[in-house]
Amino acid sequence: MTEKEYEKFVQSLAPKSPIWKDCIHAFWIGGLICTVGQLIMNGYLAMEMEKVDASCATSMTLVALAALLTGLSVYDDIAKHAGAGTLVPITGFSNAVSAPAIEFKTEGFILGVGAKMFTIAGPVIVYGVSASVVYGLIYWITTLF
């Protein structure tokens, strides 16, 4: 059997990817997450918070909700249907931090939760902190003159 024949045989056995269905689910569920975020923001603004404070409170609420839903195994069920739609930055990041922490809690708080919590999100946090320090130094140096 040649390589081309083998590749054709493998492709005939592989399940077809429902890419359009996946894209539609990612779009509407991601949009739904964003809509919930906007409704939360509108609620905070209705409580007469300043826009900056309402934005911060909305972010914290979305992080807490995503972590809670991850702990209850609901976020994973949503992700099975939404795929990339659940990777809306703030909720996806919250899920990425809390999921390993929950998965490894049987190994203890230090070696399990503490160490594994940042396995996925750790590089993002390190890059973000490092970049902010570099940008801060550049800003500080440029404002000296």
C-alpha atoms as an extended CHARMM CRD file, in Angstrom:
* protein
*
       145  EXT
         1         1  MET       CA              0.0000000000        0.0000000000        0.0000000000  PROA      1               0.0000000000
         2         2  THR       CA              1.4530000000        3.3720000000       -0.9960000000  PROA      2               0.0000000000
         3         3  GLU       CA              1.4650000000        6.4540000000        1.2030000000  PROA      3               0.0000000000
         4         4  LYS       CA             -1.3390000000        8.0610000000       -0.8090000000  PROA      4               0.0000000000
         5         5  GLU       CA             -3.4960000000        4.9420000000       -0.5920000000  PROA      5               0.0000000000
         6         6  TYR       CA             -2.8800000000        4.7200000000        3.1500000000  PROA      6               0.0000000000
         7         7  GLU       CA             -3.7350000000        8.4000000000        3.6380000000  PROA      7               0.0000000000
         8         8  LYS       CA             -6.9500000000        7.9470000000        1.6450000000  PROA      8               0.0000000000
         9         9  PHE       CA             -7.8190000000        4.8730000000        3.7360000000  PROA      9               0.0000000000
        10        10  VAL       CA             -7.2290000000        6.7440000000        7.0070000000  PROA      10              0.0000000000
        11        11  GLN       CA             -9.3180000000        9.7030000000        5.8400000000  PROA      11              0.0000000000
        12        12  SER       CA            -12.1840000000        7.3690000000        4.9240000000  PROA      12              0.0000000000
        13        13  LEU       CA            -12.2090000000        6.0050000000        8.4930000000  PROA      13              0.0000000000
        14        14  ALA       CA            -11.7830000000        9.3350000000       10.2750000000  PROA      14              0.0000000000
        15        15  PRO       CA            -14.9800000000       11.0360000000       11.4220000000  PROA      15              0.0000000000
        16        16  LYS       CA            -15.9440000000       14.1430000000        9.5020000000  PROA      16              0.0000000000
        17        17  SER       CA            -15.5250000000       17.3670000000       11.4650000000  PROA      17              0.0000000000
        18        18  PRO       CA            -18.7470000000       19.3680000000       11.7520000000  PROA      18              0.0000000000
        19        19  ILE       CA            -16.8250000000       22.6460000000       11.4370000000  PROA      19              0.0000000000
        20        20  TRP       CA            -19.7880000000       24.8710000000       10.5640000000  PROA      20              0.0000000000
        21        21  LYS       CA            -21.8470000000       23.5370000000       13.4560000000  PROA      21              0.0000000000
        22        22  ASP       CA            -18.8730000000       24.0260000000       15.7910000000  PROA      22              0.0000000000
        23        23  CYS       CA            -18.3760000000       27.6010000000       14.5700000000  PROA      23              0.0000000000
        24        24  ILE       CA            -22.0360000000       28.4620000000       15.0860000000  PROA      24              0.0000000000
        25        25  HSD       CA            -22.0470000000       27.0220000000       18.6160000000  PROA      25              0.0000000000
        26        26  ALA       CA            -18.8120000000       28.8580000000       19.4890000000  PROA      26              0.0000000000
        27        27  PHE       CA            -20.2570000000       32.0980000000       18.1230000000  PROA      27              0.0000000000
        28        28  TRP       CA            -23.5690000000       32.0730000000       19.9500000000  PROA      28              0.0000000000
        29        29  ILE       CA            -22.2840000000       30.7110000000       23.2680000000  PROA      29              0.0000000000
        30        30  GLY       CA            -19.3200000000       33.1240000000       23.2550000000  PROA      30              0.0000000000
        31        31  GLY       CA            -21.7780000000       35.8990000000       22.4660000000  PROA      31              0.0000000000
        32        32  LEU       CA            -24.0250000000       34.7310000000       25.2700000000  PROA      32              0.0000000000
        33        33  ILE       CA            -21.1110000000       34.9260000000       27.7270000000  PROA      33              0.0000000000
        34        34  CYS       CA            -20.3770000000       38.4560000000       26.5310000000  PROA      34              0.0000000000
        35        35  THR       CA            -24.0610000000       39.3680000000       26.8380000000  PROA      35              0.0000000000
        36        36  VAL       CA            -24.1210000000       38.1030000000       30.4250000000  PROA      36              0.0000000000
        37        37  GLY       CA            -21.0380000000       40.2350000000       31.0960000000  PROA      37              0.0000000000
        38        38  GLN       CA            -22.7770000000       43.2740000000       29.6400000000  PROA      38              0.0000000000
        39        39  LEU       CA            -25.9000000000       42.6200000000       31.7340000000  PROA      39              0.0000000000
        40        40  ILE       CA            -23.7460000000       42.3880000000       34.8600000000  PROA      40              0.0000000000
        41        41  MET       CA            -22.0580000000       45.6640000000       33.8980000000  PROA      41              0.0000000000
        42        42  ASN       CA            -25.4430000000       47.3240000000       33.3340000000  PROA      42              0.0000000000
        43        43  GLY       CA            -26.5450000000       46.0860000000       36.7670000000  PROA      43              0.0000000000
        44        44  TYR       CA            -23.5210000000       47.6420000000       38.4330000000  PROA      44              0.0000000000
        45        45  LEU       CA            -24.0610000000       50.8860000000       36.5170000000  PROA      45              0.0000000000
        46        46  ALA       CA            -27.7180000000       50.8650000000       37.6120000000  PROA      46              0.0000000000
        47        47  MET       CA            -26.4470000000       50.7380000000       41.2030000000  PROA      47              0.0000000000
        48        48  GLU       CA            -24.8070000000       54.0960000000       40.3920000000  PROA      48              0.0000000000
        49        49  MET       CA            -21.2280000000       52.8200000000       40.3070000000  PROA      49              0.0000000000
        50        50  GLU       CA            -18.6820000000       54.7710000000       38.3140000000  PROA      50              0.0000000000
        51        51  LYS       CA            -17.9310000000       53.1740000000       34.9490000000  PROA      51              0.0000000000
        52        52  VAL       CA            -14.3640000000       52.2440000000       35.9440000000  PROA      52              0.0000000000
        53        53  ASP       CA            -15.5590000000       50.6370000000       39.1860000000  PROA      53              0.0000000000
        54        54  ALA       CA            -18.4050000000       48.8400000000       37.4050000000  PROA      54              0.0000000000
        55        55  SER       CA            -15.9280000000       47.4700000000       34.8300000000  PROA      55              0.0000000000
        56        56  CYS       CA            -13.6680000000       46.1570000000       37.5820000000  PROA      56              0.0000000000
        57        57  ALA       CA            -16.6070000000       44.6300000000       39.4720000000  PROA      57              0.0000000000
        58        58  THR       CA            -17.8610000000       43.0180000000       36.2520000000  PROA      58              0.0000000000
        59        59  SER       CA            -14.4710000000       41.4380000000       35.6170000000  PROA      59              0.0000000000
        60        60  MET       CA            -14.2930000000       40.0990000000       39.1680000000  PROA      60              0.0000000000
        61        61  THR       CA            -17.8440000000       38.7450000000       38.9190000000  PROA      61              0.0000000000
        62        62  LEU       CA            -17.1060000000       36.9540000000       35.6380000000  PROA      62              0.0000000000
        63        63  VAL       CA            -13.9240000000       35.4220000000       37.0750000000  PROA      63              0.0000000000
        64        64  ALA       CA            -15.8110000000       34.2430000000       40.1720000000  PROA      64              0.0000000000
        65        65  LEU       CA            -18.6970000000       32.8420000000       38.1130000000  PROA      65              0.0000000000
        66        66  ALA       CA            -16.3510000000       30.9740000000       35.7690000000  PROA      66              0.0000000000
        67        67  ALA       CA            -14.4100000000       29.5150000000       38.7120000000  PROA      67              0.0000000000
        68        68  LEU       CA            -17.6630000000       28.4900000000       40.4260000000  PROA      68              0.0000000000
        69        69  LEU       CA            -19.0050000000       26.8810000000       37.2470000000  PROA      69              0.0000000000
        70        70  THR       CA            -15.6710000000       25.0990000000       36.7780000000  PROA      70              0.0000000000
        71        71  GLY       CA            -15.8580000000       23.7520000000       40.3320000000  PROA      71              0.0000000000
        72        72  LEU       CA            -19.3900000000       22.5010000000       39.7260000000  PROA      72              0.0000000000
        73        73  SER       CA            -18.2990000000       20.8680000000       36.4050000000  PROA      73              0.0000000000
        74        74  VAL       CA            -20.7760000000       23.0200000000       34.5000000000  PROA      74              0.0000000000
        75        75  TYR       CA            -18.1590000000       25.0230000000       32.5880000000  PROA      75              0.0000000000
        76        76  ASP       CA            -16.7240000000       21.8310000000       31.0940000000  PROA      76              0.0000000000
        77        77  ASP       CA            -20.1820000000       20.7660000000       29.9170000000  PROA      77              0.0000000000
        78        78  ILE       CA            -20.6740000000       24.1620000000       28.2710000000  PROA      78              0.0000000000
        79        79  ALA       CA            -17.2250000000       23.8990000000       26.6650000000  PROA      79              0.0000000000
        80        80  LYS       CA            -18.1110000000       20.5240000000       25.1160000000  PROA      80              0.0000000000
        81        81  HSD       CA            -20.7740000000       22.2510000000       23.0390000000  PROA      81              0.0000000000
        82        82  ALA       CA            -19.2110000000       25.6970000000       22.6260000000  PROA      82              0.0000000000
        83        83  GLY       CA            -15.5960000000       24.7760000000       22.0250000000  PROA      83              0.0000000000
        84        84  ALA       CA            -13.6410000000       27.9750000000       21.4880000000  PROA      84              0.0000000000
        85        85  GLY       CA            -16.6910000000       30.0440000000       22.4340000000  PROA      85              0.0000000000
        86        86  THR       CA            -15.8670000000       29.4940000000       26.1020000000  PROA      86              0.0000000000
        87        87  LEU       CA            -12.4000000000       30.9340000000       25.6260000000  PROA      87              0.0000000000
        88        88  VAL       CA            -13.7170000000       34.4580000000       26.0030000000  PROA      88              0.0000000000
        89        89  PRO       CA            -10.5820000000       35.8360000000       27.6290000000  PROA      89              0.0000000000
        90        90  ILE       CA            -11.5560000000       36.4580000000       31.2190000000  PROA      90              0.0000000000
        91        91  THR       CA            -13.7910000000       33.4130000000       31.7360000000  PROA      91              0.0000000000
        92        92  GLY       CA            -11.4510000000       31.1300000000       29.8290000000  PROA      92              0.0000000000
        93        93  PHE       CA             -8.4960000000       32.3110000000       31.9000000000  PROA      93              0.0000000000
        94        94  SER       CA            -10.4370000000       31.7510000000       35.1190000000  PROA      94              0.0000000000
        95        95  ASN       CA            -11.2810000000       28.2520000000       33.9570000000  PROA      95              0.0000000000
        96        96  ALA       CA             -7.6520000000       27.5940000000       32.9900000000  PROA      96              0.0000000000
        97        97  VAL       CA             -6.4800000000       28.5060000000       36.5000000000  PROA      97              0.0000000000
        98        98  SER       CA             -9.2210000000       26.8240000000       38.5220000000  PROA      98              0.0000000000
        99        99  ALA       CA             -9.5530000000       23.5370000000       36.5730000000  PROA      99              0.0000000000
       100       100  PRO       CA             -6.0550000000       22.1810000000       37.3790000000  PROA      100             0.0000000000
       101       101  ALA       CA             -6.4110000000       23.3490000000       40.9770000000  PROA      101             0.0000000000
       102       102  ILE       CA             -9.6230000000       21.3480000000       41.3450000000  PROA      102             0.0000000000
       103       103  GLU       CA             -8.2180000000       18.3400000000       39.4920000000  PROA      103             0.0000000000
       104       104  PHE       CA             -5.1520000000       18.0430000000       41.7320000000  PROA      104             0.0000000000
       105       105  LYS       CA             -6.7120000000       18.9460000000       45.0950000000  PROA      105             0.0000000000
       106       106  THR       CA             -6.2610000000       15.3370000000       46.2830000000  PROA      106             0.0000000000
       107       107  GLU       CA             -2.4850000000       15.9040000000       46.2100000000  PROA      107             0.0000000000
       108       108  GLY       CA             -2.7810000000       18.5450000000       48.9220000000  PROA      108             0.0000000000
       109       109  PHE       CA             -2.9020000000       22.3040000000       49.0340000000  PROA      109             0.0000000000
       110       110  ILE       CA              0.8100000000       22.9490000000       48.4210000000  PROA      110             0.0000000000
       111       111  LEU       CA              1.8660000000       20.2910000000       45.8880000000  PROA      111             0.0000000000
       112       112  GLY       CA             -1.5900000000       19.8240000000       44.3970000000  PROA      112             0.0000000000
       113       113  VAL       CA             -3.6010000000       23.0160000000       44.2860000000  PROA      113             0.0000000000
       114       114  GLY       CA             -0.7300000000       25.4720000000       44.7140000000  PROA      114             0.0000000000
       115       115  ALA       CA              1.6620000000       23.9000000000       42.2300000000  PROA      115             0.0000000000
       116       116  LYS       CA             -0.7490000000       22.6650000000       39.5660000000  PROA      116             0.0000000000
       117       117  MET       CA             -3.0000000000       25.7250000000       39.5630000000  PROA      117             0.0000000000
       118       118  PHE       CA             -0.5770000000       27.6180000000       37.3440000000  PROA      118             0.0000000000
       119       119  THR       CA              0.4660000000       24.8300000000       34.9580000000  PROA      119             0.0000000000
       120       120  ILE       CA             -1.6500000000       26.2070000000       32.1220000000  PROA      120             0.0000000000
       121       121  ALA       CA             -2.0020000000       29.8330000000       33.1610000000  PROA      121             0.0000000000
       122       122  GLY       CA              1.4920000000       30.1740000000       34.6090000000  PROA      122             0.0000000000
       123       123  PRO       CA              3.2990000000       31.1030000000       31.3930000000  PROA      123             0.0000000000
       124       124  VAL       CA              0.6210000000       33.6920000000       30.6340000000  PROA      124             0.0000000000
       125       125  ILE       CA              0.9800000000       35.2250000000       34.1010000000  PROA      125             0.0000000000
       126       126  VAL       CA              4.7930000000       35.2290000000       33.9040000000  PROA      126             0.0000000000
       127       127  TYR       CA              4.7360000000       36.8380000000       30.4540000000  PROA      127             0.0000000000
       128       128  GLY       CA              2.1390000000       39.4210000000       31.5210000000  PROA      128             0.0000000000
       129       129  VAL       CA              4.0320000000       40.4080000000       34.6640000000  PROA      129             0.0000000000
       130       130  SER       CA              7.3910000000       40.4600000000       32.8820000000  PROA      130             0.0000000000
       131       131  ALA       CA              6.0350000000       42.5320000000       30.0010000000  PROA      131             0.0000000000
       132       132  SER       CA              4.3960000000       45.0030000000       32.3770000000  PROA      132             0.0000000000
       133       133  VAL       CA              7.6830000000       45.4400000000       34.2820000000  PROA      133             0.0000000000
       134       134  VAL       CA              9.5940000000       46.0510000000       31.0430000000  PROA      134             0.0000000000
       135       135  TYR       CA              6.9610000000       48.4760000000       29.7570000000  PROA      135             0.0000000000
       136       136  GLY       CA              6.8810000000       50.2240000000       33.1360000000  PROA      136             0.0000000000
       137       137  LEU       CA             10.6530000000       50.6510000000       33.1110000000  PROA      137             0.0000000000
       138       138  ILE       CA             10.5750000000       52.0160000000       29.5690000000  PROA      138             0.0000000000
       139       139  TYR       CA              7.7980000000       54.4270000000       30.5300000000  PROA      139             0.0000000000
       140       140  TRP       CA              9.6630000000       55.5110000000       33.6630000000  PROA      140             0.0000000000
       141       141  ILE       CA             12.9150000000       56.0750000000       31.7390000000  PROA      141             0.0000000000
       142       142  THR       CA             11.1610000000       58.0810000000       29.0090000000  PROA      142             0.0000000000
       143       143  THR       CA              9.4140000000       60.3190000000       31.5730000000  PROA      143             0.0000000000
       144       144  LEU       CA             12.7130000000       61.1970000000       33.2670000000  PROA      144             0.0000000000
       145       145  PHE       CA             13.8060000000       63.3490000000       30.3380000000  PROA      145             0.0000000000
